[in-house]
Amino acid sequence: VSMALLSIAIRELGGDAISFTGSQSGIITNDRHVDARIIEVRPFRVEDELARGKIVVIAGFQGVSYRREITTLGRGGSDTTAVAMAAAINAEYCEICSDVDGVYSADPRVVPDARRIGTLSYEETQEMAESGAKVLNAQAVEFAKEKGIAIYARATNGPLPGPDPSTDGTVVRRSPPRLPGAVVGVASERDVLVLEGSADPRALLTALDEHRVAGKQLHVSSDDARTTLVISRENLHDHDKVRAALHTKFGDRISFTDGLGAVSAIGAGINASYMNVRAGLVALAEAGVESRGMSTSSFRITWMVPDDKV
């Protein structure tokens, strides 16, 4: 409906538009129906219409599986559609327009004096997206990174970009100029589960895949084969059913911890020393927030905290 209405509006403004569904535009996905991943883009019809001078409008958030069934891409799927198509037609850049004028150092609704970030690397943006920032989708950024496409995040109602596009939004590209170790932003996520278990890791991970449980921050201890996995509840479809099935299969060898949230600090080279980890621990202590766990990567430090303290 949206793509048809947009095409009509463009025609009324004098443009020659044509609209395609995800399948018509050549977006091929796997067969996970609520959070499918794009595995290939065949943009032949899109390229043909562009060659004829037409404005092509594509329905985001959808594709067709290799079994020829319609699929949806999950949260942020319209971003993924846009960047994947830009990559497929070898575009130089892709604009993502939303109700905010770029990526901010924190959620402006939570932190009123948050700053807009002018430039971000692909890795920093992916880490922010995975850590709960809602501006850009992590899979979309992965497509851009693979093809070296710049992403410009802007406000829909903002001005047209000026000579320096980064002054009008946030540009995501390879290796922006920044000293390593700097924190560029803080992201948070509510309603997180932690799964812990002493069951055989291979059997446990197989069961999680069978129930399509997408986790992150996986840790397996070699001494006692203890597995720890962080799960976003919004990615856990049929939550009660899945938990019951896992408990039936593994009994008291697994346990879930509810009532948690995650707060993450992101930046390239953030863990070059322990300075940022120490600063975060001090900030949590001063705020009277108990840390329930911590994990790091080259671009991120994440603290698990009580959900009502996020």
Coordinates of C-alpha atoms in Angstrom, one line a residue, residues 52-239:
R52 CA 14.5 3.7 -18.7
G53 CA 14.8 6.8 -16.4
K54 CA 12.1 5.7 -13.9
I55 CA 12.1 6.3 -10.2
V56 CA 11.9 2.9 -8.6
V57 CA 9.9 2.5 -5.3
I58 CA 10.6 -0.8 -3.5
A59 CA 8.6 -2.2 -0.6
G60 CA 11.0 -2.5 2.4
F61 CA 11.0 -5.2 5.1
Q62 CA 10.2 -8.1 2.8
G63 CA 11.6 -10.5 0.3
V64 CA 11.0 -14.0 -1.1
S65 CA 12.6 -17.2 0.2
Y66 CA 14.5 -19.6 -2.0
R67 CA 11.3 -21.7 -1.6
R68 CA 9.4 -18.8 -3.3
E69 CA 7.5 -17.9 -0.2
I70 CA 7.1 -14.3 1.0
T71 CA 9.2 -13.5 4.1
T72 CA 9.6 -10.5 6.4
L73 CA 13.0 -9.3 7.6
G74 CA 12.4 -8.4 11.2
R75 CA 13.1 -5.2 13.0
G76 CA 14.9 -2.6 10.9
G77 CA 14.1 -4.6 7.8
S78 CA 13.4 -1.5 5.7
D79 CA 17.0 -0.2 6.4
T80 CA 18.3 -3.6 5.3
T81 CA 16.3 -3.5 2.1
A82 CA 17.6 -0.1 1.2
V83 CA 21.3 -0.8 1.9
A84 CA 21.2 -4.3 0.3
M85 CA 19.7 -2.8 -2.9
A86 CA 22.2 0.1 -2.9
A87 CA 25.0 -2.5 -2.6
A88 CA 23.5 -4.7 -5.4
I89 CA 23.4 -1.8 -7.9
N90 CA 26.9 -0.5 -6.8
A91 CA 25.6 2.8 -5.5
E92 CA 28.1 5.2 -3.8
Y93 CA 25.9 5.9 -0.8
C94 CA 22.5 5.2 0.7
E95 CA 20.4 7.7 2.7
I96 CA 18.3 6.4 5.6
C97 CA 15.7 9.1 6.6
S98 CA 13.8 8.8 9.9
D99 CA 12.3 11.1 12.5
V100 CA 15.8 11.9 14.0
D101 CA 18.6 13.8 12.3
G102 CA 21.3 11.1 12.8
V103 CA 22.8 8.9 15.4
Y104 CA 23.2 10.5 18.9
S105 CA 25.7 9.7 21.7
A106 CA 22.7 8.4 23.7
D107 CA 19.0 8.3 23.3
P108 CA 17.9 12.0 23.3
R109 CA 14.6 11.0 25.0
V110 CA 16.6 9.7 27.9
V111 CA 19.6 12.0 27.9
P112 CA 18.5 15.5 26.8
D113 CA 22.0 16.8 26.2
A114 CA 23.0 13.9 24.0
R115 CA 25.2 15.0 21.0
R116 CA 24.7 14.1 17.4
I117 CA 27.6 12.1 16.1
G118 CA 29.0 13.4 12.8
T119 CA 30.8 10.3 11.6
L120 CA 30.8 6.7 12.7
S121 CA 32.7 3.6 11.5
Y122 CA 30.7 0.6 10.3
E123 CA 31.9 -1.4 13.4
E124 CA 30.9 1.3 15.8
T125 CA 27.4 1.5 14.2
Q126 CA 26.9 -2.2 14.2
E127 CA 27.8 -2.4 17.9
M128 CA 25.4 0.5 18.7
A129 CA 22.6 -1.3 16.8
E130 CA 23.3 -4.6 18.5
S131 CA 23.4 -2.9 21.9
G132 CA 19.9 -1.3 21.5
A133 CA 20.3 1.9 19.5
K134 CA 17.3 2.1 17.1
V135 CA 18.6 4.4 14.4
L136 CA 20.3 1.9 12.0
N137 CA 20.0 -1.9 11.6
A138 CA 23.1 -4.0 12.2
Q139 CA 22.5 -6.2 9.1
A140 CA 22.0 -3.1 6.9
V141 CA 25.4 -1.8 8.1
E142 CA 27.0 -5.2 7.3
F143 CA 25.9 -4.9 3.7
A144 CA 27.3 -1.4 3.5
K145 CA 30.6 -2.5 5.1
E146 CA 31.0 -5.3 2.6
K147 CA 30.6 -3.1 -0.4
G148 CA 32.1 0.1 1.0
I149 CA 28.9 2.1 0.7
A150 CA 28.5 5.2 2.9
I151 CA 25.3 5.5 4.8
Y152 CA 23.8 8.9 5.6
A153 CA 21.3 9.0 8.4
R154 CA 19.1 12.1 8.3
A155 CA 15.8 13.5 9.3
T156 CA 13.0 13.1 6.8
N157 CA 11.9 16.7 7.4
G158 CA 15.5 18.1 7.5
P159 CA 17.1 20.3 4.9
L160 CA 18.8 18.9 1.8
P161 CA 22.5 18.0 2.5
G162 CA 25.0 20.8 2.2
P163 CA 28.6 20.6 0.9
D164 CA 29.7 18.6 4.0
P165 CA 26.9 15.9 4.4
S166 CA 28.1 15.0 7.9
T167 CA 26.9 18.4 9.1
D168 CA 23.4 17.5 8.2
G169 CA 23.2 14.1 9.8
T170 CA 25.5 11.1 10.6
V171 CA 27.6 9.5 7.9
V172 CA 28.7 5.9 8.5
R173 CA 31.8 4.9 6.5
R174 CA 35.1 3.2 6.8
S175 CA 37.6 4.5 9.3
P176 CA 36.4 8.0 10.3
P177 CA 39.1 10.2 11.9
R178 CA 39.0 9.5 15.6
L179 CA 41.5 8.7 18.3
P180 CA 41.3 5.1 19.5
G181 CA 39.9 4.6 22.9
A182 CA 37.3 7.4 22.7
V183 CA 33.7 6.6 23.6
V184 CA 31.4 7.8 20.9
G185 CA 28.1 6.7 22.3
V186 CA 26.1 4.8 24.9
A187 CA 23.3 2.4 24.0
S188 CA 20.9 0.5 26.2
E189 CA 18.5 -2.4 26.0
R190 CA 15.6 -3.3 28.3
D191 CA 14.2 -6.7 29.1
V192 CA 17.2 -9.0 28.6
L193 CA 17.4 -12.7 29.7
V194 CA 20.6 -14.6 30.7
L195 CA 20.6 -18.3 30.0
E196 CA 23.1 -20.3 32.1
G197 CA 23.6 -24.0 31.9
S198 CA 25.8 -27.0 32.5
A199 CA 24.2 -29.1 29.7
D200 CA 26.4 -30.2 26.9
P201 CA 27.0 -27.0 24.9
R202 CA 26.5 -28.7 21.5
A203 CA 23.1 -30.1 22.5
L204 CA 22.1 -26.8 24.1
L205 CA 23.1 -24.7 21.1
T206 CA 21.4 -27.2 18.8
A207 CA 18.1 -26.9 20.8
L208 CA 18.4 -23.1 20.7
D209 CA 18.8 -23.2 16.9
E210 CA 15.8 -25.5 16.5
H211 CA 13.7 -22.9 18.4
R212 CA 15.3 -20.0 16.5
V213 CA 16.6 -18.4 19.6
A214 CA 19.1 -15.7 18.5
G215 CA 21.4 -14.9 21.3
K216 CA 24.6 -12.8 21.8
Q217 CA 27.5 -12.6 24.1
L218 CA 28.0 -16.4 24.2
H219 CA 30.5 -17.7 26.7
V220 CA 31.5 -21.4 27.2
S221 CA 33.8 -22.4 30.0
S222 CA 36.0 -25.3 29.1
D223 CA 36.5 -26.5 32.7
D224 CA 32.9 -27.4 33.5
A225 CA 31.3 -26.8 30.0
R226 CA 29.2 -24.1 31.5
T227 CA 27.4 -22.0 28.9
T228 CA 26.2 -18.4 29.4
L229 CA 24.1 -16.7 26.7
V230 CA 22.5 -13.2 26.7
I231 CA 19.1 -13.1 24.9
S232 CA 17.0 -10.2 23.9
R233 CA 13.4 -11.0 24.8
E234 CA 12.1 -9.3 21.7
N235 CA 14.0 -11.8 19.6
L236 CA 12.5 -14.7 21.6
H237 CA 9.3 -15.7 19.8
D238 CA 6.8 -17.8 21.8
H239 CA 8.8 -17.0 24.9

